[in-house]
Short mmCIF file of C-alpha atoms in Angstrom, two decimals:
data_model
loop_
_atom_site.label_atom_id
_atom_site.label_comp_id
_atom_site.label_asym_id
_atom_site.label_seq_id
_atom_site.Cartn_x
_atom_site.Cartn_y
_atom_site.Cartn_z
CA MET A 1 0.15 -0.01 0.15
CA LYS A 2 1.15 3.61 -0.87
CA ALA A 3 -0.92 6.58 -0.11
CA ALA A 4 -1.19 9.74 -1.08
CA ILE A 5 -3.20 12.65 1.41
CA ILE A 6 -5.80 15.20 -0.48
CA GLY A 7 -6.72 17.70 1.59
CA VAL A 8 -5.30 18.49 5.47
CA ALA A 9 -7.94 20.89 6.70
CA HIS A 10 -9.45 18.03 8.69
CA MET A 11 -7.78 17.46 12.02
CA HIS A 12 -8.11 14.01 12.01
CA VAL A 13 -5.52 13.93 9.25
CA LEU A 14 -2.86 13.96 11.78
CA SER A 15 -4.19 10.62 13.45
CA TYR A 16 -4.15 8.96 9.92
CA LEU A 17 -0.60 10.30 9.01
CA ARG A 18 0.41 8.88 12.43
CA CYS A 19 -1.60 5.60 11.56
CA MET A 20 0.51 5.14 8.47
CA LYS A 21 3.73 5.62 9.62
CA GLU A 22 3.33 3.35 12.45
CA LEU A 23 2.29 0.87 10.08
CA ASP A 24 4.99 1.71 7.25
CA ILE A 25 2.69 3.03 4.49
CA ASP A 26 4.54 4.90 2.30
CA VAL A 27 2.69 8.28 1.89
CA THR A 28 3.95 9.74 -1.03
CA GLY A 29 3.38 13.44 -0.38
CA VAL A 30 0.17 15.77 0.11
CA TYR A 31 -1.88 18.09 -1.84
CA ASP A 32 -4.32 20.88 -0.55
CA ASP A 33 -5.65 23.62 -2.38
CA ASP A 34 -4.44 26.06 0.24
CA GLN A 35 -0.93 26.54 -0.70
CA ALA A 36 0.03 27.85 2.94
CA ARG A 37 -1.81 24.98 4.56
CA LYS A 38 -0.03 22.33 2.78
CA GLU A 39 3.24 23.86 2.73
CA ASN A 40 3.00 24.00 6.34
CA PHE A 41 1.71 20.54 7.18
CA ALA A 42 4.34 19.03 4.59
CA THR A 43 7.44 20.96 5.95
CA GLU A 44 6.31 19.68 9.97
CA HIS A 45 6.13 16.16 8.60
CA GLU A 46 8.67 16.08 6.30
CA LEU A 47 6.40 15.29 3.23
CA ASN A 48 6.46 15.79 -0.37
CA THR A 49 3.75 18.36 -1.97
CA PHE A 50 2.10 18.40 -5.61
CA ASP A 51 0.95 21.67 -6.99
CA SER A 52 -1.96 19.88 -8.29
CA LEU A 53 -3.96 16.43 -8.47
CA GLU A 54 -2.36 15.74 -11.79
CA ASP A 55 0.97 15.90 -10.66
CA LEU A 56 -0.22 13.69 -7.23
CA PHE A 57 -1.77 11.38 -9.67
CA GLN A 58 1.82 10.93 -11.71
CA THR A 59 3.05 9.54 -8.63
CA ASP A 60 2.84 5.52 -7.56
CA CYS A 61 0.16 5.60 -5.00
CA ASP A 62 -2.70 3.14 -4.88
CA THR A 63 -4.59 4.78 -2.30
CA VAL A 64 -5.31 8.57 -1.18
CA VAL A 65 -6.44 9.72 2.10
CA ILE A 66 -9.21 12.64 1.87
CA CYS A 67 -9.31 14.82 4.65
CA SER A 68 -10.30 18.16 2.87
CA GLU A 69 -13.32 20.15 3.62
CA ASN A 70 -16.77 18.68 3.66
CA VAL A 71 -18.03 19.87 0.80
CA HIS A 72 -14.65 18.93 -1.50
CA HIS A 73 -15.06 15.19 -1.23
CA LEU A 74 -17.37 14.19 -4.26
CA GLU A 75 -14.37 16.06 -6.29
CA HIS A 76 -11.58 14.45 -4.74
CA VAL A 77 -13.28 10.90 -4.37
CA THR A 78 -14.55 11.46 -8.56
CA ALA A 79 -10.52 12.32 -9.14
CA ALA A 80 -9.20 9.34 -7.21
CA ALA A 81 -11.36 6.94 -8.69
CA LYS A 82 -11.26 8.14 -12.31
CA GLN A 83 -7.25 7.69 -12.05
CA GLN A 84 -7.91 4.39 -10.51
CA ARG A 85 -6.85 4.81 -7.10
CA HIS A 86 -8.67 3.43 -4.00
CA VAL A 87 -10.12 5.97 -1.79
CA ILE A 88 -10.33 6.24 1.98
CA VAL A 89 -12.34 9.19 2.97
CA GLU A 90 -12.66 11.15 5.93
CA LYS A 91 -16.14 11.35 7.13
CA PRO A 92 -19.13 12.64 6.42
CA MET A 93 -18.72 11.11 3.27
CA ALA A 94 -20.43 13.82 1.30
CA ILE A 95 -22.84 16.38 2.66
CA SER A 96 -25.91 14.88 0.44
CA THR A 97 -27.33 11.63 -0.17
CA GLU A 98 -26.64 12.66 -3.88
CA GLU A 99 -23.64 13.41 -3.58
CA ALA A 100 -23.01 10.20 -1.57
CA ASP A 101 -24.83 7.86 -4.62
CA GLN A 102 -22.34 9.77 -6.93
CA MET A 103 -19.19 8.47 -5.10
CA ILE A 104 -20.77 4.95 -5.07
CA ALA A 105 -21.72 5.26 -8.89
CA VAL A 106 -17.92 6.49 -9.51
CA THR A 107 -15.89 4.08 -7.16
CA ASN A 108 -18.17 0.88 -8.59
CA GLN A 109 -17.76 2.26 -12.43
CA HIS A 110 -13.54 2.55 -12.09
CA ASP A 111 -13.45 -0.75 -9.62
CA VAL A 112 -11.58 0.80 -6.97
CA LYS A 113 -12.33 0.58 -2.91
CA LEU A 114 -14.52 3.17 -0.95
CA PHE A 115 -13.54 2.92 2.48
CA VAL A 116 -15.23 5.91 4.73
CA CYS A 117 -13.46 6.91 7.94
CA HIS A 118 -15.80 5.59 10.83
CA PRO A 119 -13.20 4.65 13.47
CA VAL A 120 -15.41 4.18 16.25
CA ARG A 121 -16.78 0.22 15.24
CA PHE A 122 -13.23 -0.37 15.76
CA SER A 123 -12.71 0.46 18.94
CA PRO A 124 -12.35 -2.60 21.25
CA VAL A 125 -16.07 -1.88 23.22
CA MET A 126 -17.60 -1.76 20.30
CA GLN A 127 -15.90 -4.72 18.80
CA GLU A 128 -17.24 -6.59 22.05
CA LEU A 129 -20.86 -5.12 21.62
CA LYS A 130 -20.52 -6.59 18.06
CA SER A 131 -20.32 -10.05 19.16
CA LEU A 132 -22.79 -9.63 22.14
CA VAL A 133 -25.31 -8.75 19.16
CA THR A 134 -24.46 -11.34 16.66
CA SER A 135 -24.22 -13.74 19.50
CA GLU A 136 -28.06 -12.89 19.61
CA GLN A 137 -27.28 -12.24 23.89
CA LEU A 138 -29.16 -8.67 23.57
CA GLY A 139 -32.50 -10.04 22.24
CA GLU A 140 -34.66 -7.61 20.74
CA VAL A 141 -33.56 -4.36 20.84
CA TYR A 142 -36.26 -1.72 21.89
CA ALA A 143 -34.79 1.61 22.10
CA ILE A 144 -31.28 2.95 21.95
CA ASN A 145 -30.54 6.31 23.88
CA ALA A 146 -27.73 8.27 22.55
CA SER A 147 -24.90 11.32 22.75
CA ASN A 148 -22.31 12.06 20.66
CA HIS A 149 -20.97 15.79 22.75
CA GLY A 150 -17.61 17.46 21.94
CA LYS A 151 -16.03 20.65 21.36
CA ASN A 152 -16.94 23.34 18.85
CA PRO A 153 -13.58 22.85 16.44
CA GLY A 154 -14.37 26.43 14.94
CA GLY A 155 -12.47 27.32 11.53
CA TRP A 156 -14.16 25.82 8.38
CA PHE A 157 -16.47 23.42 10.47
CA VAL A 158 -18.44 26.66 11.41
CA ASP A 159 -18.75 27.69 7.63
CA ARG A 160 -21.94 25.92 5.97
CA ALA A 161 -20.71 26.19 2.82
CA LEU A 162 -17.69 24.45 3.43
CA SER A 163 -19.01 21.93 6.19
CA GLY A 164 -22.55 21.59 4.54
CA GLY A 165 -24.05 22.53 8.24
CA GLY A 166 -22.94 22.57 12.09
CA ALA A 167 -23.01 20.01 15.49
CA ILE A 168 -25.59 18.20 13.96
CA ILE A 169 -23.64 17.22 10.62
CA ASP A 170 -20.67 16.62 12.42
CA HIS A 171 -21.65 14.98 15.57
CA THR A 172 -24.67 12.65 14.20
CA ILE A 173 -21.77 10.38 12.21
CA HIS A 174 -20.67 7.81 15.23
CA ILE A 175 -23.67 7.04 16.46
CA ALA A 176 -25.76 6.55 13.14
CA ASP A 177 -22.79 4.85 12.02
CA LEU A 178 -22.98 2.15 15.05
CA VAL A 179 -26.61 1.99 14.52
CA TYR A 180 -25.92 0.67 11.02
CA TRP A 181 -23.28 -1.71 11.63
CA LEU A 182 -24.64 -3.37 14.73
CA PHE A 183 -28.57 -3.32 14.17
CA ASP A 184 -28.48 -2.95 10.37
CA LYS A 185 -31.31 -0.80 10.78
CA GLU A 186 -33.25 1.46 8.27
CA ILE A 187 -34.65 4.91 8.97
CA LYS A 188 -38.74 5.71 8.74
CA SER A 189 -38.53 9.02 9.94
CA VAL A 190 -36.73 11.73 11.85
CA SER A 191 -37.78 14.53 14.09
CA ALA A 192 -35.42 17.03 15.01
CA GLN A 193 -34.38 20.29 16.66
CA SER A 194 -31.50 22.38 16.76
CA ALA A 195 -30.02 25.61 18.47
CA THR A 196 -27.25 27.91 18.56
CA ALA A 197 -26.94 28.03 22.21
CA LEU A 198 -23.27 28.27 23.63
CA HIS A 199 -21.60 29.79 20.88
CA ASP A 200 -21.26 32.82 18.52
CA ILE A 201 -21.30 30.91 15.26
CA PRO A 202 -23.32 30.94 12.23
CA VAL A 203 -24.53 27.28 12.47
CA GLU A 204 -25.81 25.18 14.76
CA ASP A 205 -23.77 23.94 18.04
CA THR A 206 -26.78 22.21 19.90
CA GLY A 207 -29.18 19.13 18.15
CA LEU A 208 -31.70 16.42 19.60
CA LEU A 209 -32.79 13.97 17.05
CA HIS A 210 -35.30 11.46 17.65
CA VAL A 211 -35.30 8.75 14.79
CA VAL A 212 -37.61 5.83 14.48
CA PHE A 213 -36.63 2.82 12.29
CA THR A 214 -38.78 0.75 10.09
CA ASP A 215 -38.86 -2.47 12.92
CA ASP A 216 -40.44 0.71 14.96
CA THR A 217 -37.04 0.74 17.54
CA LEU A 218 -36.25 4.69 18.81
CA LEU A 219 -32.99 6.31 18.82
CA SER A 220 -32.27 9.57 20.56
CA LEU A 221 -29.45 11.19 19.90
CA ASP A 222 -27.85 14.51 21.53
CA THR A 223 -25.34 15.93 18.86
CA SER A 224 -23.93 18.89 20.46
CA TRP A 225 -20.64 21.08 20.58
CA ASN A 226 -21.39 21.29 24.29
CA ARG A 227 -17.80 20.49 25.53
CA PRO A 228 -16.19 23.37 27.34
CA ASP A 229 -12.29 24.38 26.30
CA ASN A 230 -11.28 22.72 29.38
CA TYR A 231 -12.87 19.55 29.15
CA PRO A 232 -10.37 16.79 29.59
CA VAL A 233 -10.97 15.19 26.36
CA TRP A 234 -13.02 16.05 22.94
CA GLY A 235 -16.03 13.91 23.86
CA ASP A 236 -18.07 11.20 24.09
CA ALA A 237 -20.18 8.36 21.89
CA ILE A 238 -22.45 6.94 24.42
CA MET A 239 -24.98 4.14 23.50
CA GLU A 240 -27.59 3.17 26.29
CA ILE A 241 -29.18 0.24 24.73
CA ILE A 242 -32.60 -0.85 26.31
CA CYS A 243 -33.45 -4.96 25.03
CA GLU A 244 -34.93 -7.94 25.59
CA ASN A 245 -32.43 -9.33 27.74
CA GLY A 246 -31.46 -6.42 29.82
CA ARG A 247 -29.59 -2.46 29.17
CA VAL A 248 -25.93 -1.75 27.64
CA LEU A 249 -24.14 1.06 28.54
CA VAL A 250 -21.02 1.70 25.96
CA ASP A 251 -18.69 4.85 25.24
CA GLY A 252 -17.25 3.65 22.13
CA PHE A 253 -14.43 5.83 22.94
CA GLY A 254 -13.42 3.03 25.26
CA ARG A 255 -12.69 2.61 28.58
CA TYR A 256 -10.70 5.32 30.75
CA ALA A 257 -9.39 6.56 34.10
CA ASP A 258 -10.27 10.37 35.23
CA VAL A 259 -6.83 11.72 36.69
CA TYR A 260 -6.77 14.06 39.15
CA HIS A 261 -3.70 16.38 39.81
CA ASN A 262 -2.41 18.23 42.98
CA THR A 263 -2.31 21.57 40.38
CA GLY A 264 -6.27 21.47 39.95
CA ASN A 265 -5.62 19.78 36.13
CA GLN A 266 -7.86 17.04 35.28
CA GLU A 267 -7.01 14.64 32.36
CA ARG A 268 -8.71 11.35 30.94
CA VAL A 269 -6.53 8.72 30.18
CA TYR A 270 -7.54 5.77 27.34
CA TYR A 271 -5.84 2.36 28.15
CA GLU A 272 -6.90 0.22 25.03
CA PRO A 273 -6.10 0.11 21.94
CA ASP A 274 -6.21 3.09 19.46
CA MET A 275 -9.33 2.67 16.94
CA ASP A 276 -7.59 4.89 14.26
CA ILE A 277 -4.59 2.18 14.26
CA ALA A 278 -7.18 -0.76 14.06
CA MET A 279 -9.06 0.87 11.21
CA PHE A 280 -5.88 1.62 9.50
CA THR A 281 -4.99 -1.64 10.01
CA ALA A 282 -8.04 -3.10 8.38
CA PHE A 283 -8.03 -1.10 5.61
CA LYS A 284 -3.91 -1.95 4.79
CA ASP A 285 -4.88 -5.53 5.24
CA ILE A 286 -7.84 -4.89 2.97
CA ILE A 287 -6.00 -3.22 -0.28
CA GLU A 288 -2.92 -5.57 0.04
CA ASN A 289 -5.01 -8.41 -0.03
CA ASP A 290 -7.85 -7.56 -2.74
CA LEU A 291 -10.49 -7.57 0.32
CA PRO A 292 -13.93 -5.76 0.32
CA SER A 293 -14.26 -2.64 2.47
CA PRO A 294 -15.17 -3.20 5.85
CA VAL A 295 -17.00 0.79 5.57
CA ALA A 296 -18.00 0.70 2.39
CA GLY A 297 -20.46 3.42 0.75
CA ASP A 298 -23.57 2.39 1.95
CA ALA A 299 -22.29 2.96 5.52
CA GLY A 300 -21.83 6.56 4.88
CA ARG A 301 -25.03 7.06 3.31
CA PHE A 302 -26.94 5.52 6.12
CA THR A 303 -25.05 8.31 8.29
CA ILE A 304 -25.82 11.11 5.98
CA GLU A 305 -29.45 10.07 5.32
CA MET A 306 -30.03 10.41 9.20
CA PHE A 307 -28.83 13.61 9.14
CA GLU A 308 -30.31 15.12 5.85
CA LEU A 309 -33.44 14.15 7.33
CA ALA A 310 -33.10 15.82 10.70
CA TYR A 311 -31.96 18.94 8.83
CA GLN A 312 -35.45 18.55 6.80
CA SER A 313 -37.21 18.15 9.76
CA ILE A 314 -35.84 21.27 11.21
CA ALA A 315 -36.77 23.54 7.98
CA THR A 316 -40.31 22.49 8.48
CA GLU A 317 -40.71 22.35 11.92
CA LYS A 318 -42.36 18.47 11.06
CA THR A 319 -40.99 14.88 11.26
CA ALA A 320 -39.24 14.25 7.71
CA PHE A 321 -40.16 10.91 6.91
CA LYS A 322 -37.86 8.80 4.63
#
């Protein structure tokens, strides 16, 4: 596997680059349409730079890792697929289901693999939960009460023209993907509310989704940027699952210890294997051994469908039906 990076706008590019280096994946270089951002990133991490996508595709990379702003994903996925490069794209995969369908079509047409970066399903606790679900130990699932809280990321994330929205588009993704992967649900309807309550920004920082699936399972999802700057971690990805055989409570970010220092500072220490490295280990194996994508376009599309219906509900002040 040899990979090139397209776009360094998303902060997760730092973790993905770390993972590739740990896995001895050859990173052939980086392209970004912001010249200063590209040069700074390349200098800091000792990478080659490309002046254009055309230059990038002249290298022998077989894969691209796309971490550009959300609005550019379709353009970059399309360009890579047409050049016969496998695609790893940061979530959300797209800003609409229409764009997601185009990505799926173009990667299928050119017979390249499409991977969507949904790392939380690779965390040890979620892998354990998947085993419980597969072995039918939970029984029938009745309802899921979930949250994906975080800090306001600022920058292009709060510019709707680049991100597609605010906290709802940014923080619906993790829980939606877990529901899709764990329980294979189909959405019937979404009722949502939003507010800009905590920050002076032009997009929502607070969201609440009520989702009904076609089997009448319920999901309540708090998807908000409500953590203060001094919070010891970015946020959470919590699911409380009410099921036939009891109740399961899990945080997809893993098991941790809260450490309180004499200085008054607090930190949260996660002590399980890193979910990003587990995800990239899977990607590397699948590319090198020509296996099916474990997080393909249909998974990315499901998460988009959920936030798309949420925004429709907010705009109409009514429940949005699929």
